C-alpha cells in the first residue's frame, strides 16, 4: 500500500505543500484554535483531506524542523494513586484536544528517580513538563527550568522556586474547612493523621487543621506515618485515639481515608459513634460505606485542564501563571453528632 505523503494531501486539497506543512505542524492555543497563518476554512479542508487519505505526520522530522515535538510529560508521585489517576485522565483529554501527546511516569516520592525521569523526557524533546514535586526533587526541577523547558507544578508547591507555573489547591482552606465542620458539629477532641512526606499540600492541610483548633482554644495533635507502610501504624493510632477519648479525626488524603475506614471496620468501631471522620478526595466508598462519609473534594477536572493550559501558554512564550483553586466540602453521616 502506497504511503500517503504531504504532497498527496496538497494535491487533493488544491493547495501548496508549504500551506499543508503550516497546518499539519501547527499547535493549538489554549482555546483549541490552530496557531498558524492559514485561513481557518482552508485549514479545516486540509485537515479533512489528510484524515480522509490517512496521512500520518512524521513527528521526528517535524520536531527536527521546528524544535518542538507536540509532546508533554506528566510526572505524578504515583500514577496508580486515585487522585493522580483521575487528574492524569483530565490532563490527557485536554492535551489531546490541543494537539499534544502526553508521556506519563511516576516518581514514587523518590527525588533521584524524579531526576532520572526528567532527564529522560528532556532527551526525548518534550515541549514541557507537569510535575507533582517530591522531597529531594528540587534540584532536578531547577535543572529543567534552567534549560528553558517550561514546567508547571501540580498539586504541590516548592518554596522559592521561580520561573515555573503553578496549579494548586488552597490546602490551608481545605484543612480548616474539614476541621471546622467537626468543631461546628460539637466534636472537641479532634486529631489528624498525616504522612511524613515533607510536601506542601500535606503541611498546608495540617496548618489549616492547627489554625481551626487554635482559634477555638483546643489542643491539637497530628499523628505521622510513612507512605506505603501505614497499615500497622494506623491501627495503632486508632486504638490509642479511641482509648484516650478522641471523638473525631481528619484524614488529608484518600489513601489514609480508605485505610482508616477499613481499620474501623476491622476493629468493630462505628463512625461517628466511636470516631467521627472527615476524609479527602472523591470515592465511591464514601457513599457505599455503612455510614456516608464527609469529605473534601478537589476540582480534578479544573486542576488537570488548568495545568495543561498554563503549560501550553508557557510553551508559546507567555509568563508563568499561578492558579489557586478552591476545595469543596461534602457532608455525610460520619460527622453528625448524636
mmCIF file of C-alpha atoms in Angstrom:
data_model
loop_
_atom_site.group_PDB
_atom_site.id
_atom_site.type_symbol
_atom_site.label_atom_id
_atom_site.label_comp_id
_atom_site.label_asym_id
_atom_site.label_seq_id
_atom_site.Cartn_x
_atom_site.Cartn_y
_atom_site.Cartn_z
ATOM 1 C CA UNK A 1 0.000 0.000 0.000
ATOM 2 C CA UNK A 2 1.404 3.398 -1.026
ATOM 3 C CA UNK A 3 2.394 5.668 1.853
ATOM 4 C CA UNK A 4 0.446 8.936 1.730
ATOM 5 C CA UNK A 5 2.768 11.961 1.643
ATOM 6 C CA UNK A 6 2.309 15.651 2.310
ATOM 7 C CA UNK A 7 2.378 16.173 -1.484
ATOM 8 C CA UNK A 8 -0.638 13.873 -1.876
ATOM 9 C CA UNK A 9 -2.569 15.935 0.666
ATOM 10 C CA UNK A 10 -1.592 19.211 -1.036
ATOM 11 C CA UNK A 11 -2.690 17.931 -4.471
ATOM 12 C CA UNK A 12 -6.042 16.622 -3.211
ATOM 13 C CA UNK A 13 -6.770 19.814 -1.232
ATOM 14 C CA UNK A 14 -5.659 22.082 -4.082
ATOM 15 C CA UNK A 15 -3.091 23.959 -2.008
ATOM 16 C CA UNK A 16 0.682 24.202 -1.768
ATOM 17 C CA UNK A 17 2.906 21.761 0.117
ATOM 18 C CA UNK A 18 4.075 24.698 2.256
ATOM 19 C CA UNK A 19 0.500 25.503 3.295
ATOM 20 C CA UNK A 20 -0.161 21.869 4.240
ATOM 21 C CA UNK A 21 3.053 21.887 6.285
ATOM 22 C CA UNK A 22 1.883 25.009 8.127
ATOM 23 C CA UNK A 23 -1.408 23.331 9.031
ATOM 24 C CA UNK A 24 -0.038 19.901 9.952
ATOM 25 C CA UNK A 25 2.760 21.335 12.105
ATOM 26 C CA UNK A 26 0.613 23.963 13.810
ATOM 27 C CA UNK A 27 -0.066 23.744 17.522
ATOM 28 C CA UNK A 28 -3.315 24.716 19.110
ATOM 29 C CA UNK A 29 -3.606 27.574 21.580
ATOM 30 C CA UNK A 30 -5.295 27.188 24.969
ATOM 31 C CA UNK A 31 -8.711 27.833 23.351
ATOM 32 C CA UNK A 32 -8.192 24.996 20.847
ATOM 33 C CA UNK A 33 -7.630 27.124 17.727
ATOM 34 C CA UNK A 34 -4.857 26.235 15.262
ATOM 35 C CA UNK A 35 -1.964 28.654 15.700
ATOM 36 C CA UNK A 36 -0.921 29.147 12.062
ATOM 37 C CA UNK A 37 -1.181 31.860 9.352
ATOM 38 C CA UNK A 38 -3.781 29.986 7.297
ATOM 39 C CA UNK A 39 -7.420 30.819 6.655
ATOM 40 C CA UNK A 40 -9.476 28.671 9.119
ATOM 41 C CA UNK A 41 -11.706 27.264 6.350
ATOM 42 C CA UNK A 42 -8.666 26.270 4.286
ATOM 43 C CA UNK A 43 -7.015 24.741 7.339
ATOM 44 C CA UNK A 44 -10.155 22.699 8.047
ATOM 45 C CA UNK A 45 -10.174 21.465 4.435
ATOM 46 C CA UNK A 46 -6.531 20.400 4.689
ATOM 47 C CA UNK A 47 -7.208 18.522 7.924
ATOM 48 C CA UNK A 48 -10.250 16.799 6.395
ATOM 49 C CA UNK A 49 -8.266 15.690 3.343
ATOM 50 C CA UNK A 50 -5.360 14.490 5.475
ATOM 51 C CA UNK A 51 -7.727 12.441 7.629
ATOM 52 C CA UNK A 52 -9.583 11.001 4.642
ATOM 53 C CA UNK A 53 -6.380 9.988 2.846
ATOM 54 C CA UNK A 54 -4.867 8.547 6.033
ATOM 55 C CA UNK A 55 -1.881 10.898 6.103
ATOM 56 C CA UNK A 56 0.432 10.302 9.085
ATOM 57 C CA UNK A 57 2.667 13.165 10.122
ATOM 58 C CA UNK A 58 6.383 12.381 10.526
ATOM 59 C CA UNK A 59 6.835 13.624 14.081
ATOM 60 C CA UNK A 60 10.580 13.044 14.198
ATOM 61 C CA UNK A 61 11.187 15.105 11.080
ATOM 62 C CA UNK A 62 8.764 17.819 12.196
ATOM 63 C CA UNK A 63 10.488 18.010 15.570
ATOM 64 C CA UNK A 64 13.873 18.485 13.904
ATOM 65 C CA UNK A 65 12.499 21.276 11.710
ATOM 66 C CA UNK A 66 10.522 23.142 14.360
ATOM 67 C CA UNK A 67 12.414 22.329 17.539
ATOM 68 C CA UNK A 68 9.116 21.153 19.050
ATOM 69 C CA UNK A 69 7.561 17.728 19.395
ATOM 70 C CA UNK A 70 3.942 18.459 20.404
ATOM 71 C CA UNK A 71 4.525 16.223 23.426
ATOM 72 C CA UNK A 72 4.439 16.982 27.133
ATOM 73 C CA UNK A 73 5.434 14.887 30.143
ATOM 74 C CA UNK A 74 3.344 14.442 33.293
ATOM 75 C CA UNK A 75 5.125 13.152 36.393
ATOM 76 C CA UNK A 76 2.913 12.499 39.460
ATOM 77 C CA UNK A 77 4.194 10.723 42.554
ATOM 78 C CA UNK A 78 2.164 7.583 41.799
ATOM 79 C CA UNK A 79 0.011 7.157 38.698
ATOM 80 C CA UNK A 80 -1.962 4.389 40.466
ATOM 81 C CA UNK A 81 -2.968 6.797 43.246
ATOM 82 C CA UNK A 82 -6.695 7.529 42.864
ATOM 83 C CA UNK A 83 -6.213 11.302 42.866
ATOM 84 C CA UNK A 84 -3.408 11.343 40.318
ATOM 85 C CA UNK A 85 -5.064 8.687 38.149
ATOM 86 C CA UNK A 86 -8.155 10.878 37.886
ATOM 87 C CA UNK A 87 -6.258 14.082 37.245
ATOM 88 C CA UNK A 88 -3.984 12.399 34.679
ATOM 89 C CA UNK A 89 -7.024 11.427 32.611
ATOM 90 C CA UNK A 90 -8.207 15.042 32.653
ATOM 91 C CA UNK A 91 -4.742 16.207 31.577
ATOM 92 C CA UNK A 92 -4.579 13.689 28.748
ATOM 93 C CA UNK A 93 -8.031 14.629 27.422
ATOM 94 C CA UNK A 94 -7.264 18.366 27.476
ATOM 95 C CA UNK A 95 -3.817 17.927 25.911
ATOM 96 C CA UNK A 96 -5.258 15.755 23.121
ATOM 97 C CA UNK A 97 -7.806 18.438 22.240
ATOM 98 C CA UNK A 98 -4.948 20.925 21.913
ATOM 99 C CA UNK A 99 -2.868 18.639 19.714
ATOM 100 C CA UNK A 100 -0.409 17.267 22.265
ATOM 101 C CA UNK A 101 0.597 13.730 23.150
ATOM 102 C CA UNK A 102 1.309 13.007 26.828
ATOM 103 C CA UNK A 103 4.035 10.823 28.352
ATOM 104 C CA UNK A 104 3.400 9.626 31.927
ATOM 105 C CA UNK A 105 5.830 8.414 34.596
ATOM 106 C CA UNK A 106 5.718 8.130 38.414
ATOM 107 C CA UNK A 107 8.391 9.476 40.764
ATOM 108 C CA UNK A 108 7.306 7.179 43.650
ATOM 109 C CA UNK A 109 8.210 10.031 46.035
ATOM 110 C CA UNK A 110 11.880 9.459 45.124
ATOM 111 C CA UNK A 111 13.891 12.579 44.259
ATOM 112 C CA UNK A 112 16.589 10.625 42.441
ATOM 113 C CA UNK A 113 14.021 8.786 40.318
ATOM 114 C CA UNK A 114 12.325 12.087 39.517
ATOM 115 C CA UNK A 115 15.661 13.464 38.312
ATOM 116 C CA UNK A 116 16.242 10.429 36.078
ATOM 117 C CA UNK A 117 12.756 10.685 34.581
ATOM 118 C CA UNK A 118 13.142 14.398 33.869
ATOM 119 C CA UNK A 119 16.474 13.808 32.120
ATOM 120 C CA UNK A 120 14.876 11.072 30.010
ATOM 121 C CA UNK A 121 11.864 13.127 28.887
ATOM 122 C CA UNK A 122 14.051 16.146 28.109
ATOM 123 C CA UNK A 123 16.221 13.865 25.958
ATOM 124 C CA UNK A 124 13.049 12.960 24.041
ATOM 125 C CA UNK A 125 12.467 16.651 23.307
ATOM 126 C CA UNK A 126 9.214 17.159 25.220
ATOM 127 C CA UNK A 127 7.899 20.706 24.959
ATOM 128 C CA UNK A 128 7.078 20.996 28.662
ATOM 129 C CA UNK A 129 6.554 19.134 31.936
ATOM 130 C CA UNK A 130 3.751 18.993 34.507
ATOM 131 C CA UNK A 131 5.130 17.617 37.761
ATOM 132 C CA UNK A 132 3.969 16.927 41.313
ATOM 133 C CA UNK A 133 7.188 17.706 43.238
ATOM 134 C CA UNK A 134 8.545 15.261 45.803
ATOM 135 C CA UNK A 135 11.049 15.659 48.620
ATOM 136 C CA UNK A 136 14.560 15.735 47.206
ATOM 137 C CA UNK A 137 13.409 16.657 43.710
ATOM 138 C CA UNK A 138 14.026 20.425 43.824
ATOM 139 C CA UNK A 139 17.424 20.242 42.117
ATOM 140 C CA UNK A 140 16.036 18.190 39.231
ATOM 141 C CA UNK A 141 13.202 20.681 38.669
ATOM 142 C CA UNK A 142 15.605 23.628 38.853
ATOM 143 C CA UNK A 143 17.841 21.983 36.256
ATOM 144 C CA UNK A 144 14.945 21.687 33.810
ATOM 145 C CA UNK A 145 13.843 25.282 34.455
ATOM 146 C CA UNK A 146 17.423 26.471 33.828
ATOM 147 C CA UNK A 147 17.400 24.610 30.499
ATOM 148 C CA UNK A 148 14.404 26.768 29.464
ATOM 149 C CA UNK A 149 11.905 23.903 29.289
ATOM 150 C CA UNK A 150 8.527 25.097 30.677
ATOM 151 C CA UNK A 151 7.499 23.456 33.957
ATOM 152 C CA UNK A 152 4.170 23.567 35.817
ATOM 153 C CA UNK A 153 3.926 22.416 39.423
ATOM 154 C CA UNK A 154 0.710 20.473 40.061
ATOM 155 C CA UNK A 155 -0.934 19.991 43.478
ATOM 156 C CA UNK A 156 2.321 20.697 45.356
ATOM 157 C CA UNK A 157 4.420 23.842 45.660
ATOM 158 C CA UNK A 158 8.174 24.298 46.045
ATOM 159 C CA UNK A 159 9.059 27.297 48.189
ATOM 160 C CA UNK A 160 11.397 29.754 46.491
ATOM 161 C CA UNK A 161 11.295 28.104 43.059
ATOM 162 C CA UNK A 162 10.961 30.771 40.369
ATOM 163 C CA UNK A 163 10.127 30.603 36.680
ATOM 164 C CA UNK A 164 7.507 27.850 36.970
ATOM 165 C CA UNK A 165 3.747 27.766 36.530
ATOM 166 C CA UNK A 166 1.644 26.546 39.435
ATOM 167 C CA UNK A 167 -1.823 24.987 39.658
ATOM 168 C CA UNK A 168 -2.608 24.228 43.284
ATOM 169 C CA UNK A 169 -5.446 23.672 45.724
ATOM 170 C CA UNK A 170 -5.969 26.077 48.615
ATOM 171 C CA UNK A 171 -4.825 23.373 51.039
ATOM 172 C CA UNK A 172 -4.853 25.576 54.139
ATOM 173 C CA UNK A 173 -8.521 26.323 53.479
ATOM 174 C CA UNK A 174 -9.168 22.587 52.931
ATOM 175 C CA UNK A 175 -7.656 21.640 56.297
ATOM 176 C CA UNK A 176 -9.512 24.391 58.099
ATOM 177 C CA UNK A 177 -12.787 23.555 56.328
ATOM 178 C CA UNK A 178 -12.613 19.897 57.374
ATOM 179 C CA UNK A 179 -11.735 20.719 60.985
ATOM 180 C CA UNK A 180 -14.333 23.472 61.329
ATOM 181 C CA UNK A 181 -17.026 21.028 60.196
ATOM 182 C CA UNK A 182 -16.137 18.687 63.049
ATOM 183 C CA UNK A 183 -15.934 21.506 65.588
ATOM 184 C CA UNK A 184 -19.217 23.062 64.422
ATOM 185 C CA UNK A 185 -20.899 19.673 64.907
ATOM 186 C CA UNK A 186 -19.759 19.664 68.548
ATOM 187 C CA UNK A 187 -16.655 17.424 68.422
ATOM 188 C CA UNK A 188 -13.810 18.846 70.501
ATOM 189 C CA UNK A 189 -11.112 16.181 70.703
ATOM 190 C CA UNK A 190 -10.165 16.318 67.038
ATOM 191 C CA UNK A 191 -6.889 14.841 65.792
ATOM 192 C CA UNK A 192 -5.268 14.288 62.410
ATOM 193 C CA UNK A 193 -3.234 11.556 60.692
ATOM 194 C CA UNK A 194 -0.719 12.553 58.009
ATOM 195 C CA UNK A 195 2.304 11.254 56.084
ATOM 196 C CA UNK A 196 5.958 12.122 56.703
ATOM 197 C CA UNK A 197 6.433 13.183 53.082
ATOM 198 C CA UNK A 198 7.517 16.773 53.620
ATOM 199 C CA UNK A 199 5.314 18.060 50.774
ATOM 200 C CA UNK A 200 3.484 21.382 50.709
ATOM 201 C CA UNK A 201 -0.046 20.037 50.225
ATOM 202 C CA UNK A 202 0.048 17.971 53.420
ATOM 203 C CA UNK A 203 1.875 20.584 55.501
ATOM 204 C CA UNK A 204 -0.671 23.217 54.449
ATOM 205 C CA UNK A 205 -3.648 20.961 55.227
ATOM 206 C CA UNK A 206 -2.039 20.408 58.618
ATOM 207 C CA UNK A 207 -1.663 24.188 59.030
ATOM 208 C CA UNK A 208 -5.375 24.613 58.313
ATOM 209 C CA UNK A 209 -6.208 21.982 60.948
ATOM 210 C CA UNK A 210 -3.985 23.718 63.514
ATOM 211 C CA UNK A 211 -5.492 27.134 62.735
ATOM 212 C CA UNK A 212 -9.026 25.850 63.315
ATOM 213 C CA UNK A 213 -8.103 24.172 66.605
ATOM 214 C CA UNK A 214 -6.099 27.136 67.899
ATOM 215 C CA UNK A 215 -8.887 29.589 67.015
ATOM 216 C CA UNK A 216 -11.169 27.753 69.466
ATOM 217 C CA UNK A 217 -8.556 27.219 72.142
ATOM 218 C CA UNK A 218 -8.441 23.441 71.652
ATOM 219 C CA UNK A 219 -5.461 21.092 71.880
ATOM 220 C CA UNK A 220 -4.133 19.843 68.556
ATOM 221 C CA UNK A 221 -2.393 16.574 67.741
ATOM 222 C CA UNK A 222 -1.074 15.257 64.417
ATOM 223 C CA UNK A 223 -0.020 11.614 64.054
ATOM 224 C CA UNK A 224 2.528 10.809 61.345
ATOM 225 C CA UNK A 225 3.015 7.617 59.377
ATOM 226 C CA UNK A 226 5.188 6.563 56.429
ATOM 227 C CA UNK A 227 3.738 6.451 52.916
ATOM 228 C CA UNK A 228 3.337 2.846 51.786
ATOM 229 C CA UNK A 229 3.851 1.426 55.297
ATOM 230 C CA UNK A 230 0.864 2.889 57.097
ATOM 231 C CA UNK A 231 -1.278 -0.186 57.797
ATOM 232 C CA UNK A 232 0.124 -1.141 61.195
ATOM 233 C CA UNK A 233 0.642 2.496 62.241
ATOM 234 C CA UNK A 234 -2.950 3.452 61.531
ATOM 235 C CA UNK A 235 -4.391 0.563 63.544
ATOM 236 C CA UNK A 236 -2.186 1.518 66.493
ATOM 237 C CA UNK A 237 -3.154 5.201 66.171
ATOM 238 C CA UNK A 238 -6.888 4.449 66.006
ATOM 239 C CA UNK A 239 -6.762 2.088 69.015
ATOM 240 C CA UNK A 240 -4.865 4.685 71.043
ATOM 241 C CA UNK A 241 -7.107 7.586 69.968
ATOM 242 C CA UNK A 242 -10.321 5.781 70.911
ATOM 243 C CA UNK A 243 -8.809 4.722 74.259
ATOM 244 C CA UNK A 244 -7.936 8.372 75.004
ATOM 245 C CA UNK A 245 -11.436 9.574 74.195
ATOM 246 C CA UNK A 246 -10.648 11.246 70.887
ATOM 247 C CA UNK A 247 -14.002 11.783 69.182
ATOM 248 C CA UNK A 248 -13.054 12.860 65.642
ATOM 249 C CA UNK A 249 -10.235 12.602 63.117
ATOM 250 C CA UNK A 250 -9.288 14.448 59.920
ATOM 251 C CA UNK A 251 -7.631 12.479 57.104
ATOM 252 C CA UNK A 252 -5.910 14.645 54.447
ATOM 253 C CA UNK A 253 -5.550 12.053 51.655
ATOM 254 C CA UNK A 254 -7.738 9.417 50.038
ATOM 255 C CA UNK A 255 -5.311 6.597 50.886
ATOM 256 C CA UNK A 256 -5.430 7.470 54.583
ATOM 257 C CA UNK A 257 -9.212 7.852 54.451
ATOM 258 C CA UNK A 258 -9.682 4.399 52.916
ATOM 259 C CA UNK A 259 -7.218 2.849 55.356
ATOM 260 C CA UNK A 260 -8.901 4.369 58.415
ATOM 261 C CA UNK A 261 -12.373 3.282 57.268
ATOM 262 C CA UNK A 262 -11.080 -0.261 56.749
ATOM 263 C CA UNK A 263 -9.409 -0.187 60.173
ATOM 264 C CA UNK A 264 -12.600 0.982 61.890
ATOM 265 C CA UNK A 265 -14.463 -1.912 60.312
ATOM 266 C CA UNK A 266 -11.723 -4.362 61.323
ATOM 267 C CA UNK A 267 -11.849 -3.151 64.931
ATOM 268 C CA UNK A 268 -15.661 -3.234 65.069
ATOM 269 C CA UNK A 269 -15.882 0.546 65.518
ATOM 270 C CA UNK A 270 -18.589 2.785 64.070
ATOM 271 C CA UNK A 271 -18.459 6.295 62.648
ATOM 272 C CA UNK A 272 -19.473 8.725 64.038
ATOM 273 C CA UNK A 273 -20.473 6.850 67.218
ATOM 274 C CA UNK A 274 -16.935 5.779 68.115
ATOM 275 C CA UNK A 275 -14.980 8.177 65.909
ATOM 276 C CA UNK A 276 -16.205 10.893 63.557
ATOM 277 C CA UNK A 277 -14.308 11.102 60.267
ATOM 278 C CA UNK A 278 -13.633 13.667 57.527
ATOM 279 C CA UNK A 279 -11.858 12.183 54.502
ATOM 280 C CA UNK A 280 -10.294 13.618 51.362
ATOM 281 C CA UNK A 281 -10.889 13.343 47.589
ATOM 282 C CA UNK A 282 -13.790 11.635 45.839
ATOM 283 C CA UNK A 283 -14.543 7.922 46.037
ATOM 284 C CA UNK A 284 -17.485 5.561 45.769
ATOM 285 C CA UNK A 285 -16.625 4.142 49.179
ATOM 286 C CA UNK A 286 -17.748 7.379 50.833
ATOM 287 C CA UNK A 287 -21.343 6.744 49.722
ATOM 288 C CA UNK A 288 -21.222 2.940 49.888
ATOM 289 C CA UNK A 289 -19.736 2.752 53.397
ATOM 290 C CA UNK A 290 -22.179 1.792 56.164
ATOM 291 C CA UNK A 291 -22.362 5.493 57.085
ATOM 292 C CA UNK A 292 -21.824 8.072 54.337
ATOM 293 C CA UNK A 293 -18.516 9.880 54.832
ATOM 294 C CA UNK A 294 -17.942 13.632 54.916
ATOM 295 C CA UNK A 295 -15.008 14.581 52.684
ATOM 296 C CA UNK A 296 -13.126 17.381 50.978
ATOM 297 C CA UNK A 297 -13.292 17.372 47.184
ATOM 298 C CA UNK A 298 -10.561 18.701 44.924
ATOM 299 C CA UNK A 299 -11.684 20.012 41.494
ATOM 300 C CA UNK A 300 -9.847 17.317 39.482
ATOM 301 C CA UNK A 301 -11.025 18.416 36.043
ATOM 302 C CA UNK A 302 -10.130 22.028 36.682
ATOM 303 C CA UNK A 303 -6.743 21.134 38.195
ATOM 304 C CA UNK A 304 -5.890 18.969 35.190
ATOM 305 C CA UNK A 305 -7.150 21.310 32.493
ATOM 306 C CA UNK A 306 -5.656 24.459 34.054
ATOM 307 C CA UNK A 307 -2.245 22.797 34.367
ATOM 308 C CA UNK A 308 -2.294 21.992 30.625
ATOM 309 C CA UNK A 309 -3.457 25.499 29.706
ATOM 310 C CA UNK A 310 -0.770 27.176 31.817
ATOM 311 C CA UNK A 311 1.925 24.892 30.371
ATOM 312 C CA UNK A 312 0.911 25.444 26.747
ATOM 313 C CA UNK A 313 0.769 29.197 27.287
ATOM 314 C CA UNK A 314 4.346 28.984 28.624
ATOM 315 C CA UNK A 315 5.411 26.892 25.602
ATOM 316 C CA UNK A 316 4.087 29.730 23.436
ATOM 317 C CA UNK A 317 6.171 32.268 25.320
ATOM 318 C CA UNK A 318 3.771 33.577 27.955
ATOM 319 C CA UNK A 319 4.909 34.249 31.524
ATOM 320 C CA UNK A 320 4.288 31.536 34.157
ATOM 321 C CA UNK A 321 0.946 31.777 35.938
ATOM 322 C CA UNK A 322 -0.030 30.672 39.447
ATOM 323 C CA UNK A 323 -3.597 29.423 39.971
ATOM 324 C CA UNK A 324 -5.060 28.509 43.374
ATOM 325 C CA UNK A 325 -8.325 26.550 43.265
ATOM 326 C CA UNK A 326 -10.961 26.251 45.978
ATOM 327 C CA UNK A 327 -11.901 22.928 47.638
ATOM 328 C CA UNK A 328 -15.481 21.797 48.252
ATOM 329 C CA UNK A 329 -16.908 20.136 51.359
ATOM 330 C CA UNK A 330 -19.369 17.243 51.003
ATOM 331 C CA UNK A 331 -21.208 16.435 54.227
ATOM 332 C CA UNK A 332 -22.073 12.869 55.183
ATOM 333 C CA UNK A 333 -23.234 10.904 58.186
ATOM 334 C CA UNK A 334 -19.707 10.403 59.555
ATOM 335 C CA UNK A 335 -19.728 13.893 61.138
ATOM 336 C CA UNK A 336 -23.260 14.020 62.524
ATOM 337 C CA UNK A 337 -23.128 14.402 66.292
ATOM 338 C CA UNK A 338 -25.676 12.201 68.045
#
